[in-house]
Coordinates of N, CA and C in Angstrom, one line a residue:
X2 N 24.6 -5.3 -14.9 CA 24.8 -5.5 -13.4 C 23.6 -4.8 -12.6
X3 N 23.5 -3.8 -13.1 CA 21.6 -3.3 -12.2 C 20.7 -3.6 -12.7
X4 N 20.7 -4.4 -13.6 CA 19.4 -5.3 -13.9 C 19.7 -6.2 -13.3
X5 N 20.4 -7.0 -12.7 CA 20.8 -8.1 -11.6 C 20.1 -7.8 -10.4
X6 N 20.9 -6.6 -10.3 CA 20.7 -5.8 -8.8 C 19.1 -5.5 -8.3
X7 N 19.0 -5.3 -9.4 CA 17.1 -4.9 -9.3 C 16.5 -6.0 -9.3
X8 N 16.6 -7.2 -9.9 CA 16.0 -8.4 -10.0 C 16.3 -9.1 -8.7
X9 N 17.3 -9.3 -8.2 CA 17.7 -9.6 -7.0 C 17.0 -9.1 -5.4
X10 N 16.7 -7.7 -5.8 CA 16.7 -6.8 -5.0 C 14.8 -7.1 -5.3
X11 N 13.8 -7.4 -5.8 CA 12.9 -7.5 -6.1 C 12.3 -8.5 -5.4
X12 N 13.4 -9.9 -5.7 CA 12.7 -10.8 -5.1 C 13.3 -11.0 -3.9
X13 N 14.2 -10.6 -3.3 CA 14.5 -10.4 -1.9 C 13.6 -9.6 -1.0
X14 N 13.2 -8.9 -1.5 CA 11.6 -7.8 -1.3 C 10.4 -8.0 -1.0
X15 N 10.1 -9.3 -2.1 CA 8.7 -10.3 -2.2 C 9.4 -11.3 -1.2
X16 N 10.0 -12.0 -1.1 CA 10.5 -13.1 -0.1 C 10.3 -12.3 1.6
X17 N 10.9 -11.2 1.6 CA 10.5 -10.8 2.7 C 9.5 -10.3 3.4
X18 N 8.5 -9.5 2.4 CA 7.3 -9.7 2.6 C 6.6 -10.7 3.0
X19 N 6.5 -11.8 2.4 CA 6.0 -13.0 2.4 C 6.4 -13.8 3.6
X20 N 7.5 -13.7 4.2 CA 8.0 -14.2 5.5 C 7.1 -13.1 6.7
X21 N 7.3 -12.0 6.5 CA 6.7 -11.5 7.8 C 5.0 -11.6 7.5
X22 N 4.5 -11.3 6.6 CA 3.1 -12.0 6.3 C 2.3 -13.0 6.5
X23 N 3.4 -13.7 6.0 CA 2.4 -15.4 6.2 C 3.0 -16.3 7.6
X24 N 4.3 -15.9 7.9 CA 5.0 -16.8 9.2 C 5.0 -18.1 8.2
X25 N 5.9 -18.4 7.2 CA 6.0 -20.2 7.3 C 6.7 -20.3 8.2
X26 N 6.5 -21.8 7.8 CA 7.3 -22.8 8.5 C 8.4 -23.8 7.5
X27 N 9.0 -24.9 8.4 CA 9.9 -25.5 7.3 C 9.6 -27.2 8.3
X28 N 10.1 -28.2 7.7 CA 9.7 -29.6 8.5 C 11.4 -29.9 8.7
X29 N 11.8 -30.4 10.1 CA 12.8 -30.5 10.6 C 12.7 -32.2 11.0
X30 N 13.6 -33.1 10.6 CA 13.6 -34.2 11.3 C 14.8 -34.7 12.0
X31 N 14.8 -34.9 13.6 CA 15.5 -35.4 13.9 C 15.8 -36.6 14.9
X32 N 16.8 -37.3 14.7 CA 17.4 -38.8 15.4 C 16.9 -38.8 17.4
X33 N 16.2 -39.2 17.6 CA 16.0 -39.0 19.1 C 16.6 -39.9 19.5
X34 N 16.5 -41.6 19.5 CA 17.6 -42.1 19.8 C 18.0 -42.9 18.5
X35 N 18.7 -43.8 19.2 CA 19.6 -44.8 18.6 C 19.4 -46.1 18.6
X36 N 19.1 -47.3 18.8 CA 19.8 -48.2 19.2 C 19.5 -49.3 18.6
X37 N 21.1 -49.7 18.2 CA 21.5 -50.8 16.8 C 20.4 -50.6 15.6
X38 N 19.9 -51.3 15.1 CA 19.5 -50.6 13.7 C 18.0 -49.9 13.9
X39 N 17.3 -50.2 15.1 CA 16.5 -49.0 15.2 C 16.4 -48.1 15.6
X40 N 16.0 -47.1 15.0 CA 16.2 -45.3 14.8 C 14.8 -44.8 15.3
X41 N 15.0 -44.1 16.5 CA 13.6 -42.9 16.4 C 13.1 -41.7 15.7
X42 N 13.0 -41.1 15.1 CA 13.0 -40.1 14.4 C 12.0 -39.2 14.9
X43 N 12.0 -37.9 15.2 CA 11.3 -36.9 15.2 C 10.8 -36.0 14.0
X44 N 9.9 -35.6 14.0 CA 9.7 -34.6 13.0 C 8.8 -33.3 13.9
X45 N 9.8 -32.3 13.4 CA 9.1 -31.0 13.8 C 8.9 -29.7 12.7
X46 N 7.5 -28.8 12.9 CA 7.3 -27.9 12.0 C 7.8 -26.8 12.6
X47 N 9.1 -25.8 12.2 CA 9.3 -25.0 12.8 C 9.4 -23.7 11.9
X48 N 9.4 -22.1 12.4 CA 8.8 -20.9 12.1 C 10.2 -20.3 11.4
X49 N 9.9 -20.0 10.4 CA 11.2 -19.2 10.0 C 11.4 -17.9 10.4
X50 N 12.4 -17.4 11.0 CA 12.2 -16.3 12.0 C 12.2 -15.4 11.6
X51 N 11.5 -14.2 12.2 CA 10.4 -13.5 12.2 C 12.1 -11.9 11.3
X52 N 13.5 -12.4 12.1 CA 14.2 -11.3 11.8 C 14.8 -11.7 9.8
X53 N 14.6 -12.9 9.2 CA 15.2 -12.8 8.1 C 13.9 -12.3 7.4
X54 N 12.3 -12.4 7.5 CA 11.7 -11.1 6.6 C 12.5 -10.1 6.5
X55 N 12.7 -9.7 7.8 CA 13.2 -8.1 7.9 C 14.3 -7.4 7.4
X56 N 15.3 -8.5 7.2 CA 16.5 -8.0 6.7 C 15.8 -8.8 4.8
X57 N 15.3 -9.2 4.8 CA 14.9 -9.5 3.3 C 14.6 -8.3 2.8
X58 N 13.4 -7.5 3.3 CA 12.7 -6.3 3.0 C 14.0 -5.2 2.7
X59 N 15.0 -5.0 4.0 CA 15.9 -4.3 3.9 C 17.3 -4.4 2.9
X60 N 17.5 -5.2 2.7 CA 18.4 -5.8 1.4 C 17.9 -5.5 0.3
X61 N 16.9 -5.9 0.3 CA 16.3 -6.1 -1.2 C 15.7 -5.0 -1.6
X62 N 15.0 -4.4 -0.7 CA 14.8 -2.4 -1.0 C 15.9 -1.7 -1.3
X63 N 17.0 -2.0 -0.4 CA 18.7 -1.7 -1.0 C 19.2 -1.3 -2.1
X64 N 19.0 -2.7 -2.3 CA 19.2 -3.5 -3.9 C 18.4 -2.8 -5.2
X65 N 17.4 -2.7 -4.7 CA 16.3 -2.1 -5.7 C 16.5 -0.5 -5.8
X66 N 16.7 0.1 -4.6 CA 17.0 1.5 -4.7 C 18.3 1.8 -5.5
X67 N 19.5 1.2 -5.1 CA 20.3 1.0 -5.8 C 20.8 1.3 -7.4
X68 N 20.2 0.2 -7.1 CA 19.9 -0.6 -9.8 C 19.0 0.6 -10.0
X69 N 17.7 1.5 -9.2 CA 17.1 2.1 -9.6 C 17.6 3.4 -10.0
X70 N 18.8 3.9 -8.3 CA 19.4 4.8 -9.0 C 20.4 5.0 -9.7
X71 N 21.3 4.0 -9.8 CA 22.4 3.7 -10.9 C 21.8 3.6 -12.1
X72 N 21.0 3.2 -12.6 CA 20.5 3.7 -13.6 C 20.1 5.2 -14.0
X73 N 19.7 6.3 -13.6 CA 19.0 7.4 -13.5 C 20.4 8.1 -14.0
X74 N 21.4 7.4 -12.9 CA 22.8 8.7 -13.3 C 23.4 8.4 -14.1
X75 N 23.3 7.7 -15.3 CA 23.7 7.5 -16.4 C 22.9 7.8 -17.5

């Protein structure tokens, strides 16, 4: 289970990094209108927000501190 924890906690760590670092993005499409069988479609590239790095870093440091010290006291 703390080798889960640690693994988990690692790449929740790199993931969050990597979000406050680089800013991706994700591709979003959506229906603008309607009407009878033809469809408009939008496509937008939007920013994955800037707060789930932060709680990635924070979880996953958690996580990692955690499996790190549950190990030690055994």
């Amino acid at each position: 289970m703390r080798l889960l924890s640690m693994i988990v906690g690692i790449i929740l760590l790199v993931a969050g990094i990597w979000v406050l670092a680089g800013h991706p993005t994700y591709t979003s499409t959506d229906t603008a209108a309607k009407l009878g069988p033809l469809e408009l479609q939008t496509t937008q590239d939007k920013a994955v927000p800037t707060w789930t790095g932060i709680a990635g870093v924070v979880v996953g440091g958690i996580l990692l501190i955690g499996g790190l010290a549950s190990k030690r006291g055994r």
